[in-house]
Tab-separated table of C-alpha atoms in Angstrom:
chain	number	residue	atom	x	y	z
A	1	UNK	CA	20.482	-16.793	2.065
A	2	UNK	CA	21.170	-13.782	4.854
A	3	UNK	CA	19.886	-10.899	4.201
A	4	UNK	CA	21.981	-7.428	4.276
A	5	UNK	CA	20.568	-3.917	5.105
A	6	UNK	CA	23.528	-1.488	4.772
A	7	UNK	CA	23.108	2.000	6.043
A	8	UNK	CA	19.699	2.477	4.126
A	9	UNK	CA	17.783	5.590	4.693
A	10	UNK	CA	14.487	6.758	3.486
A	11	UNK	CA	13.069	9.927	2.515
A	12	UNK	CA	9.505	10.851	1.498
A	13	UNK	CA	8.459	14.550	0.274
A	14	UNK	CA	5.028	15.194	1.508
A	15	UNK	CA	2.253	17.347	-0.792
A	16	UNK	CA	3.737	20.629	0.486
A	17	UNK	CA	7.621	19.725	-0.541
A	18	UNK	CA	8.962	19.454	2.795
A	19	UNK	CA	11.276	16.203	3.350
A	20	UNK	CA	10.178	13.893	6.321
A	21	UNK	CA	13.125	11.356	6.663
A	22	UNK	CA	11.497	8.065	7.503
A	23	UNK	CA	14.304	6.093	8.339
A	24	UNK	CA	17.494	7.778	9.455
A	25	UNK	CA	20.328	5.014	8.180
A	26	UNK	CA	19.435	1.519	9.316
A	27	UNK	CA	22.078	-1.421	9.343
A	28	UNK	CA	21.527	-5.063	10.156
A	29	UNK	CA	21.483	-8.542	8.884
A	30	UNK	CA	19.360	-11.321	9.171
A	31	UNK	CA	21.239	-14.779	9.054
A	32	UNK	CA	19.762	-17.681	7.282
A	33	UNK	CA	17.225	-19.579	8.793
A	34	UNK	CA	16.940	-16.869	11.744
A	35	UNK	CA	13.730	-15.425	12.914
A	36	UNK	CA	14.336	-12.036	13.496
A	37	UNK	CA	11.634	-9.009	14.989
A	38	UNK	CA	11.738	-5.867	13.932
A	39	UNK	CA	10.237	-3.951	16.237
A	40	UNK	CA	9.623	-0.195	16.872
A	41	UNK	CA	7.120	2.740	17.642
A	42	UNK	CA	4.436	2.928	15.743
A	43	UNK	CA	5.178	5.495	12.610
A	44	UNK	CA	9.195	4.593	12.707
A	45	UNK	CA	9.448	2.886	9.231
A	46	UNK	CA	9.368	-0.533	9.703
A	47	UNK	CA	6.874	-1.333	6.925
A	48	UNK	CA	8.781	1.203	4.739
A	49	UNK	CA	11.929	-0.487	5.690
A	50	UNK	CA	10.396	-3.531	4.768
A	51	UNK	CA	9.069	-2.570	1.400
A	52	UNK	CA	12.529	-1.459	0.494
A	53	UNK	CA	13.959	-5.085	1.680
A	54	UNK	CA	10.916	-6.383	-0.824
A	55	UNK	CA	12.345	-4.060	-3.709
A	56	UNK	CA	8.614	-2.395	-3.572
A	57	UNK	CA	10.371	1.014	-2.108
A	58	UNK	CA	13.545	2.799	-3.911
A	59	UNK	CA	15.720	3.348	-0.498
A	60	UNK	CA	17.172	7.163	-0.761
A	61	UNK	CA	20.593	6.157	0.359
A	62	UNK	CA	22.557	2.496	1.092
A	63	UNK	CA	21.249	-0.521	0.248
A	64	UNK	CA	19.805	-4.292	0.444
A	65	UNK	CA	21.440	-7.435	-0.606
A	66	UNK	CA	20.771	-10.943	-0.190
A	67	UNK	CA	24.242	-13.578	-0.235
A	68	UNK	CA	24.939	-16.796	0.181
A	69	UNK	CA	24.148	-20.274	-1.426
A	70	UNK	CA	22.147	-19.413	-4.867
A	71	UNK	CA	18.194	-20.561	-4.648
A	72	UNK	CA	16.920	-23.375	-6.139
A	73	UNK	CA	15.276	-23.143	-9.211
A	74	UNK	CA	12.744	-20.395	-9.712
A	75	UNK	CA	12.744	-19.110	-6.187
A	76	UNK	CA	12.055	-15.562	-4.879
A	77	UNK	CA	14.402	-13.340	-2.796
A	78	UNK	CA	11.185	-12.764	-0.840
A	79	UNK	CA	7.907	-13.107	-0.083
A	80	UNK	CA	5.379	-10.812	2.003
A	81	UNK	CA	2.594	-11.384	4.471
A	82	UNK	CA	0.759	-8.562	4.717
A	83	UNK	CA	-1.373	-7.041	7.766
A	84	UNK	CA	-4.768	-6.711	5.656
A	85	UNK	CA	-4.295	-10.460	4.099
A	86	UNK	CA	-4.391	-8.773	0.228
A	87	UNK	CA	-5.750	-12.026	-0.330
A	88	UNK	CA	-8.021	-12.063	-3.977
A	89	UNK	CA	-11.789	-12.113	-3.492
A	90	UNK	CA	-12.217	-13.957	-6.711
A	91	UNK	CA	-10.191	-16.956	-6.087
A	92	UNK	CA	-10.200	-19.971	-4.160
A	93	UNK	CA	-8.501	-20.648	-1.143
A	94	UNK	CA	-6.368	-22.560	-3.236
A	95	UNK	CA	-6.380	-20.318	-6.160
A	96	UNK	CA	-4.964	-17.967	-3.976
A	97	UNK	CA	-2.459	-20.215	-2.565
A	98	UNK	CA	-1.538	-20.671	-6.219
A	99	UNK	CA	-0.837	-17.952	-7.023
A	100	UNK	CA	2.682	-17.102	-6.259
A	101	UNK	CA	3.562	-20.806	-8.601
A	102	UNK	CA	1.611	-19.697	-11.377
A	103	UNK	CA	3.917	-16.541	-11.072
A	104	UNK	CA	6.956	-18.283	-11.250
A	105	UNK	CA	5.894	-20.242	-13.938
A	106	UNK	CA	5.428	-23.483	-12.389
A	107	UNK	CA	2.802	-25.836	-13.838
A	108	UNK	CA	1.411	-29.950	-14.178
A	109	UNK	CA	2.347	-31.371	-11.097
A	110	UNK	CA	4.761	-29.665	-8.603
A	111	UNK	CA	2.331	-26.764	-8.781
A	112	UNK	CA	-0.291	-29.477	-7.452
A	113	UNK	CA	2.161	-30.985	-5.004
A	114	UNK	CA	3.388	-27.743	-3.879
A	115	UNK	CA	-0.452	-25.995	-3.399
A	116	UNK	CA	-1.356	-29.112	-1.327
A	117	UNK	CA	1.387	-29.299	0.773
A	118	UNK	CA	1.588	-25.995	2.018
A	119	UNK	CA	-2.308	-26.064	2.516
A	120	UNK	CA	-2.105	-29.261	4.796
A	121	UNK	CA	0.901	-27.146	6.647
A	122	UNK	CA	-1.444	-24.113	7.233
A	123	UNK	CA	-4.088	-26.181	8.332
A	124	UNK	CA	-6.120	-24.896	5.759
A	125	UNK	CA	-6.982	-29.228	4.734
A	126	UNK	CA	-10.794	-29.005	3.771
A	127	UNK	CA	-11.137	-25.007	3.152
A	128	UNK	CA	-9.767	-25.430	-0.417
A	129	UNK	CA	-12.722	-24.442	-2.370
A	130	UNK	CA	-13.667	-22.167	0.384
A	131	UNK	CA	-13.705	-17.565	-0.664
A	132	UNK	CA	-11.894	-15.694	1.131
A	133	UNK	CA	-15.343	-13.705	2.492
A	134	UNK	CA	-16.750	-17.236	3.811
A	135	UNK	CA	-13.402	-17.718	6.203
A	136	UNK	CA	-12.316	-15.764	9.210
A	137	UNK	CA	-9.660	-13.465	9.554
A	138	UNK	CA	-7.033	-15.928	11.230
A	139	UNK	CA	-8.355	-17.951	8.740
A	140	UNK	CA	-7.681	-15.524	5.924
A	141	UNK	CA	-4.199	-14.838	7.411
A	142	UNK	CA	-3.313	-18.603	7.101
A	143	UNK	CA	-4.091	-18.425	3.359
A	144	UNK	CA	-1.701	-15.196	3.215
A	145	UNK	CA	0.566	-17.350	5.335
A	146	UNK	CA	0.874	-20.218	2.866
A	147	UNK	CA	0.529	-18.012	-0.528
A	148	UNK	CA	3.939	-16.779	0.869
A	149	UNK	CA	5.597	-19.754	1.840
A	150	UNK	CA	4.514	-21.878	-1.238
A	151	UNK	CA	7.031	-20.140	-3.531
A	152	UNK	CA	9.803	-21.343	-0.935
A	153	UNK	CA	11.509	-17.496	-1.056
A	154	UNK	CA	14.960	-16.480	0.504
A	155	UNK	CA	13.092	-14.545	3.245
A	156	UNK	CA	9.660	-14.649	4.277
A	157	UNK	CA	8.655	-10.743	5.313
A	158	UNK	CA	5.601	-10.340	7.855
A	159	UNK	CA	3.990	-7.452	8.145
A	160	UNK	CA	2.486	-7.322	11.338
A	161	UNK	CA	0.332	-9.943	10.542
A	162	UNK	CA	-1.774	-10.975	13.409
A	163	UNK	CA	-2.524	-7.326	14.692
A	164	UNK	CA	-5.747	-7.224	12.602
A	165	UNK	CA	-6.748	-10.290	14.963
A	166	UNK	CA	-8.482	-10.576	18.043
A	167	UNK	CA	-6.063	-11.463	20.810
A	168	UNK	CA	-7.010	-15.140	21.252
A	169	UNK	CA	-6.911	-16.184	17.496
A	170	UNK	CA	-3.826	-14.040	17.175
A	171	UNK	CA	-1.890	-16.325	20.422
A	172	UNK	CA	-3.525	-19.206	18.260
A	173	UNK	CA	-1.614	-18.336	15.265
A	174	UNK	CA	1.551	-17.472	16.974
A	175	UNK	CA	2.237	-21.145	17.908
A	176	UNK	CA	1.263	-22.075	14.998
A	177	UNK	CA	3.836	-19.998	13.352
A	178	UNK	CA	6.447	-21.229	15.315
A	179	UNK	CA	5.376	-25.078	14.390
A	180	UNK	CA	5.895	-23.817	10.946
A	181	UNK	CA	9.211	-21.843	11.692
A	182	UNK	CA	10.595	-25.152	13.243
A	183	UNK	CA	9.903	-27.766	10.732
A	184	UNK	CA	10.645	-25.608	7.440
A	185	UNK	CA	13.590	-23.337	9.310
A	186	UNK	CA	12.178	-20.794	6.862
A	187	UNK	CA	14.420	-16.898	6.994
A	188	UNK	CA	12.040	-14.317	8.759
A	189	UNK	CA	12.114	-11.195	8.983
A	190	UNK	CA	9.025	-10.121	11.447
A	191	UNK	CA	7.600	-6.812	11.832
A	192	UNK	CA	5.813	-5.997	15.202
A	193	UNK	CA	5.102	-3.265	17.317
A	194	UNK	CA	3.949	-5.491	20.089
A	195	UNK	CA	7.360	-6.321	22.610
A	196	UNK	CA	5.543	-9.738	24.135
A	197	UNK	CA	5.265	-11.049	20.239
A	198	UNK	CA	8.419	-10.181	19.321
A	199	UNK	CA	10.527	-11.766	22.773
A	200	UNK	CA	8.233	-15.022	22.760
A	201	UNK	CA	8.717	-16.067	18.434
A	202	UNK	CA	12.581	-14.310	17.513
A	203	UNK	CA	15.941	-15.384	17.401
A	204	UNK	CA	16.815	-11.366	17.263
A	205	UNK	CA	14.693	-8.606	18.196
A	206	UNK	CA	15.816	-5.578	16.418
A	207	UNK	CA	14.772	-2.406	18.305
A	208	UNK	CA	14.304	0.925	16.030
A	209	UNK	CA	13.235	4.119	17.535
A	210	UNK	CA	11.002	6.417	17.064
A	211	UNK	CA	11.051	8.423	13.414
A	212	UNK	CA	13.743	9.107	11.696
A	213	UNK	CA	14.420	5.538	12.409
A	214	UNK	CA	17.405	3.741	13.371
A	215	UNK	CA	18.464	1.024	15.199
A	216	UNK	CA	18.575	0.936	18.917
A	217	UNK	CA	19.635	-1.794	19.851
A	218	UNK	CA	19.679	-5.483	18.776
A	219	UNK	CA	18.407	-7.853	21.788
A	220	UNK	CA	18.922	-11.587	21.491
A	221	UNK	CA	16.353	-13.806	23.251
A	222	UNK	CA	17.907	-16.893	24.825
A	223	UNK	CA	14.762	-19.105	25.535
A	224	UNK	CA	15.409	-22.777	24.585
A	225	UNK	CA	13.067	-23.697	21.538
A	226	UNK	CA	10.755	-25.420	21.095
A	227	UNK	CA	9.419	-22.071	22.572
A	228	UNK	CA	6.064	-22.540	24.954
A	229	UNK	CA	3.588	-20.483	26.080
A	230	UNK	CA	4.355	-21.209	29.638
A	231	UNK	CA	7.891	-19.433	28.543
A	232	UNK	CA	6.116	-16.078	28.387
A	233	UNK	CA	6.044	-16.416	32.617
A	234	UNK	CA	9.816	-17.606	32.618
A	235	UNK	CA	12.150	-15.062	34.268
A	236	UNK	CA	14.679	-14.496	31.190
A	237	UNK	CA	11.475	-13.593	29.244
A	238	UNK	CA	10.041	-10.948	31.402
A	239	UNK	CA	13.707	-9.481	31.995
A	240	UNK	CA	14.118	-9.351	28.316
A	241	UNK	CA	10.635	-7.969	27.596
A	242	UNK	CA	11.281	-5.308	30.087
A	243	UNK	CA	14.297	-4.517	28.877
A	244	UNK	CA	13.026	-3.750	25.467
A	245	UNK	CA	10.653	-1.334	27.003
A	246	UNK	CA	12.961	0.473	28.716
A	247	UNK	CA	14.566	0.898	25.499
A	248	UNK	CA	11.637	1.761	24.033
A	249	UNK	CA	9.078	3.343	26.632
A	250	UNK	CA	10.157	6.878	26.154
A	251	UNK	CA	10.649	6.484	22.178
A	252	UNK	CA	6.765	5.584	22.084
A	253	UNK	CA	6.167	8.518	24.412
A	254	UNK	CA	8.078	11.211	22.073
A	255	UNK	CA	5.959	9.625	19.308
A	256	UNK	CA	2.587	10.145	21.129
A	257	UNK	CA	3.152	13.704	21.317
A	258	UNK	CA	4.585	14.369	18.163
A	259	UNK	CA	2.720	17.000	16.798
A	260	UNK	CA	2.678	16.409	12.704
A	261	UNK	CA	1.170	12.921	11.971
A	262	UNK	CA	2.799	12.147	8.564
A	263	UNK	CA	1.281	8.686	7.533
A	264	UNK	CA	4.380	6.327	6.365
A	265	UNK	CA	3.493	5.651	2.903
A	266	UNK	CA	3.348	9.445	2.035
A	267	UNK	CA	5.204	10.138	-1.425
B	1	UNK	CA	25.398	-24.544	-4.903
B	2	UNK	CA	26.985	-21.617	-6.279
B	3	UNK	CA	27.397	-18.495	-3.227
B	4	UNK	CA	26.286	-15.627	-4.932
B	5	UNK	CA	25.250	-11.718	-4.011
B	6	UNK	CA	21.921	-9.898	-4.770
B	7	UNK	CA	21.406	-6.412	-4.758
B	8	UNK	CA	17.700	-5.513	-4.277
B	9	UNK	CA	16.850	-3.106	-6.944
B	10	UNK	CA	13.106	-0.863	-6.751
B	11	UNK	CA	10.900	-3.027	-8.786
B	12	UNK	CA	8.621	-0.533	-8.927
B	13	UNK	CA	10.778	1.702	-10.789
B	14	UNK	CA	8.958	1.230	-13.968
B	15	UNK	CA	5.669	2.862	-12.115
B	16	UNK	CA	7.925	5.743	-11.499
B	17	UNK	CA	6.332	9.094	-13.390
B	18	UNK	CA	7.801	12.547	-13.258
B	19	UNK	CA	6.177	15.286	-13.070
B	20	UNK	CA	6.835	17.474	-16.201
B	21	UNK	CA	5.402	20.839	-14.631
B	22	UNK	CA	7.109	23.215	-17.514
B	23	UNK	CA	5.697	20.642	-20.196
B	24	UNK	CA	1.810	21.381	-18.867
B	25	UNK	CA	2.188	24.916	-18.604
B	26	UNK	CA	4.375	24.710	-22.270
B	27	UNK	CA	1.256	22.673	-24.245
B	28	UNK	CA	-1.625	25.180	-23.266
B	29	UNK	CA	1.007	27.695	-24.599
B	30	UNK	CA	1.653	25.682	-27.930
B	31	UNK	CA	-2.045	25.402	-27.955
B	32	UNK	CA	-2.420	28.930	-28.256
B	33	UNK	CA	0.402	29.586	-30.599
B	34	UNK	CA	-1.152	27.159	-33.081
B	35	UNK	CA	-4.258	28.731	-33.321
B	36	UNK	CA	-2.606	31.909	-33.812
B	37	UNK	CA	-0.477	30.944	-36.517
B	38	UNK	CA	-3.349	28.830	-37.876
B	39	UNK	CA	-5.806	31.945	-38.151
B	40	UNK	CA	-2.877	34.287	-39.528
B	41	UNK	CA	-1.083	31.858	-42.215
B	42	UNK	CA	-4.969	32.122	-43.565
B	43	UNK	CA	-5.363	28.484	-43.179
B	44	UNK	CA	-8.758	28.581	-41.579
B	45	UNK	CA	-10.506	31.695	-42.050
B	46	UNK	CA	-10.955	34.345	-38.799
B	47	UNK	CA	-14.561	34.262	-39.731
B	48	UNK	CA	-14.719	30.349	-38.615
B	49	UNK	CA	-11.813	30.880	-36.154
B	50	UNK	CA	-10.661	34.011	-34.715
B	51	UNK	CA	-7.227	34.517	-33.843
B	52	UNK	CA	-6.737	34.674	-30.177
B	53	UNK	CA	-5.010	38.456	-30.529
B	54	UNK	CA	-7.904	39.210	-31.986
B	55	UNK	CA	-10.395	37.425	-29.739
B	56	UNK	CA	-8.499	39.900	-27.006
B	57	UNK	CA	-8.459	43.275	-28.502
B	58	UNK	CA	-12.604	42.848	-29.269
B	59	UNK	CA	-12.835	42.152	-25.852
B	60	UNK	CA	-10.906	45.314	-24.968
B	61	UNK	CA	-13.077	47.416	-27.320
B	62	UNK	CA	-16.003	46.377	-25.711
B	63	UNK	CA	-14.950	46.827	-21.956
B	64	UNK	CA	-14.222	50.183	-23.129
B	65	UNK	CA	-17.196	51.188	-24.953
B	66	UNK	CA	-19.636	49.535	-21.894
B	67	UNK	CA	-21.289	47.071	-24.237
B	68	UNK	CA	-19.545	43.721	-23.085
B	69	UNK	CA	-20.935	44.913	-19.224
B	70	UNK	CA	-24.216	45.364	-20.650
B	71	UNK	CA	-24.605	41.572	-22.381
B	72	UNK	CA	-22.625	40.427	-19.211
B	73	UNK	CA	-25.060	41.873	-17.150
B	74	UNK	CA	-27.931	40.202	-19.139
B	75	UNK	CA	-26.553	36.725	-19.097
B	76	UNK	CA	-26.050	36.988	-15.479
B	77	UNK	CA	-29.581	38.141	-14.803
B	78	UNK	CA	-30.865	35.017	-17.377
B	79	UNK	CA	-27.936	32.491	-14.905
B	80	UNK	CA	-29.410	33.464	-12.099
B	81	UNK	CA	-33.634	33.133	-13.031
B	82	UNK	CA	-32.759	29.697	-14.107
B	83	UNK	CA	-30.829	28.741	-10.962
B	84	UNK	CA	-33.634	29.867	-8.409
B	85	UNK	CA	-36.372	28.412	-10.714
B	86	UNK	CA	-34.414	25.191	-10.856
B	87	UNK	CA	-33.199	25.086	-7.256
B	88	UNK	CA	-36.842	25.498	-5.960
B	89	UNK	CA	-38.566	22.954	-8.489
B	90	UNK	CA	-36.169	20.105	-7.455
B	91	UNK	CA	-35.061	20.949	-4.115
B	92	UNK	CA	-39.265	20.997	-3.698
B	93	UNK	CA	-39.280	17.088	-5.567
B	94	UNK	CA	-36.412	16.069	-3.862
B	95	UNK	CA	-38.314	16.742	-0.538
B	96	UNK	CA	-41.097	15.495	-1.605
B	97	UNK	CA	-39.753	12.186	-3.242
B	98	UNK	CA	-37.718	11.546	0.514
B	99	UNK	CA	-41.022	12.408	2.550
B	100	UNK	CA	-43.855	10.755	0.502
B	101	UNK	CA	-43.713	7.432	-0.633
B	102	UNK	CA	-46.467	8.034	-3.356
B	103	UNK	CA	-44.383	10.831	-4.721
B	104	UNK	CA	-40.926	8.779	-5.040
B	105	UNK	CA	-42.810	6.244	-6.823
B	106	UNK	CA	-44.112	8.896	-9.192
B	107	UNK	CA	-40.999	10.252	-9.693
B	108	UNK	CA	-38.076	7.778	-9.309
B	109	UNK	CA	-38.536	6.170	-12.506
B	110	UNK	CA	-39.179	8.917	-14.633
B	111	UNK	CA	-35.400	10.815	-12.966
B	112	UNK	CA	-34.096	7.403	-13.307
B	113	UNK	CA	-35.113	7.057	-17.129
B	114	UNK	CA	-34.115	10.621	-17.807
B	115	UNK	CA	-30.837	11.189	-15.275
B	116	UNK	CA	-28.240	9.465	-17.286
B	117	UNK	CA	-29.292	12.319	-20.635
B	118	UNK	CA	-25.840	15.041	-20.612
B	119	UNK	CA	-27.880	17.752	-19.858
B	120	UNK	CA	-25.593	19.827	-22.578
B	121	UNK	CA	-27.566	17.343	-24.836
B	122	UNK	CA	-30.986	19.102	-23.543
B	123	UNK	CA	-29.652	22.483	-24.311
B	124	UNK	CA	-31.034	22.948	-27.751
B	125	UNK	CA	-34.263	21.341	-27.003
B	126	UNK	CA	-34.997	24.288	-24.857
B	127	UNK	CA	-33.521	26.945	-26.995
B	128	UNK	CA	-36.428	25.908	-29.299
């Protein structure tokens, strides 16, 4: 299914009843079976904007739909990866991974089928039994990464979900991401604030400036796919890259010096 | 397979709670009211439960005869003894107990026996 964002804006009230507008009015779609970025300055709504996609946020004004061919079965409009894993410290690596069927009410032994597949996909074979405090955090992530994917939704949502890994793990889990993307084809919608993550994984980038957010531009990367890491040297990707920062640059510099800090979850 | 359009709707809605300001300051109000009514329908005698109109114009009579200022005075005097007396006993343990190991192992079981005791519940020990 493609996802729809029509003119959807966002306000939040702070504590002292003045109205910070989050996200000015925000249009796009993403096709199915596109990998799209959404990228912006940091503080410009894109995990608000994404919580509203997820039906987790009331927008203030337009709105989000999802068309095209009906899901399968029991399936979810979407799923979300999340920056901080939210994985459960009680559960098993598979438990975890569960979780999400058990939701949807599937049992015996698609529920089994379904766990272990997505598992073996992750690379997660052998970690199982494993808590979430024995693994590390690309580790955890893959867990998030397969929780989400295991319940097959219409779009996966990804909440900047390597920044809370160190650089090498995080390049690790980029390819691996993309191995994913190409065998399942799986809808994603991909928040980032990082340009070089965005340009080397997306179909789309989707540039939003600085708060109230709205959409710069929308910059399509033509690399050839299978994408490489030797692609992030390739001409088109620097000239795309760069261009994004020029679109950006002086967004992220207004946003520096802005002088109130409103955090974007404020009700 | 059926094409078909979903509108997102705020699943969260249901967590949604408004904030009934007039209703808060309204049941303090209602409070009062009852026990008004309940004191002058002679439902509960004013000798159990004054009436709060009555509560008020004692407390006028005494501002303006000096007496309340003279009891207020007294159990401000009392508040304050009790709060030096207390504030140099345990600030004095509490030093002592972080300094000396002896002392913490004198006194950390007995405060950690005692601690969880509402000290409200200690109040008429002491009276006695």
């Amino acid at each position: 299914m493609r996802v729809v964002v029509e003119r959807v804006a966002k306000t939040f009230h702070d504590r002292r009843g003045r109205d910070v507008v989050a996200l000015g009015q925000v249009g796009f779609a993403v096709e199915s079976r596109e990998f799209v970025a959404l990228l912006g300055p940091s503080g410009c709504g894109k995990s608000t904007l994404l919580s509203i996609i997820a039906g987790l946020l009331p927008a203030s004004a337009g709105r989000v739909y999802f068309e095209g061919e009906s899901l399968p079965g029991r399936a979810p409009l979407t799923a979300t990866v999340f920056q901080e894993f939210a994985l459960f410290p009680w559960r098993t690596v598979r438990a975890n991974v569960q979780l999400g069927l058990e939701e949807l009410g599937i049992t015996g032994l698609e529920r089994v089928e379904r766990t272990r597949r997505y598992l073996d996909m992750t690379g997660l074979d052998g970690f199982e039994s494993k808590y979430p405090h024995q693994l590390s955090g690309g580790m955890r992530q893959r867990v998030g990464i397969a929780r989400a994917l295991a319940v097959e939704p219409a779009v996966l949502l990804m909440d900047e979900p390597f920044s809370a890994l160190d650089a090498q793990t995080r390049t690790l889990m980029m390819d691996e991401l993309l191995g994913i993307w190409e065998r399942t084809r799986q809808t994603i919608l991909y928040v980032t604030h990082n340009i070089q993550e965005a340009v080397f994984m997306a179909d789309r980038v989707i540039v939003l400036s600085r708060r109230p957010g709205e959409v710069l531009d929308v910059v399509p990367i033509k690399l050839p796919r299978p994408r490489r890491e030797g692609q992030q040297g390739d001409p088109v990707f620097v000239q795309t890259a760069d261009r994004i920062w020029g679109l950006i640059k002086s967004q992220a510099q207004a946003a520096l010096l802005d002088d109130e800090v409103v955090t974007e979850r404020e009700d | 397979m059926a094409v078909e359009r979903l509108v997102v709707v705020d699943r969260t809605a249901f967590l949604h709670r408004p904030d009934y300001r007039v209703v808060r300051v309204l049941a303090l109000l209602g409070l009062v009211v009852v026990w008004e009514l309940v004191t002058r329908t002679g439902w509960v005698s004013s000798l159990f439960l004054p009436a709060p109109s009555g509560v008020l114009a004692e407390g006028l009579d005494m501002a303006r005869s000096g007496q309340l200022f003279v009891h207020l005075m007294t159990s401000l005097e009392r508040l304050a003894l009790g709060f030096g007396v207390g504030a140099v006993a345990g600030v004095s343990v509490g030093v002592a107990v972080g300094f000396f190991a002896l002392a913490d192992a004198v006194a950390q079981p007995i405060i950690a026996a005692t601690f969880p005791i509402p000290k409200i519940a200690l109040l008429p020990l002491l009276i006695l």
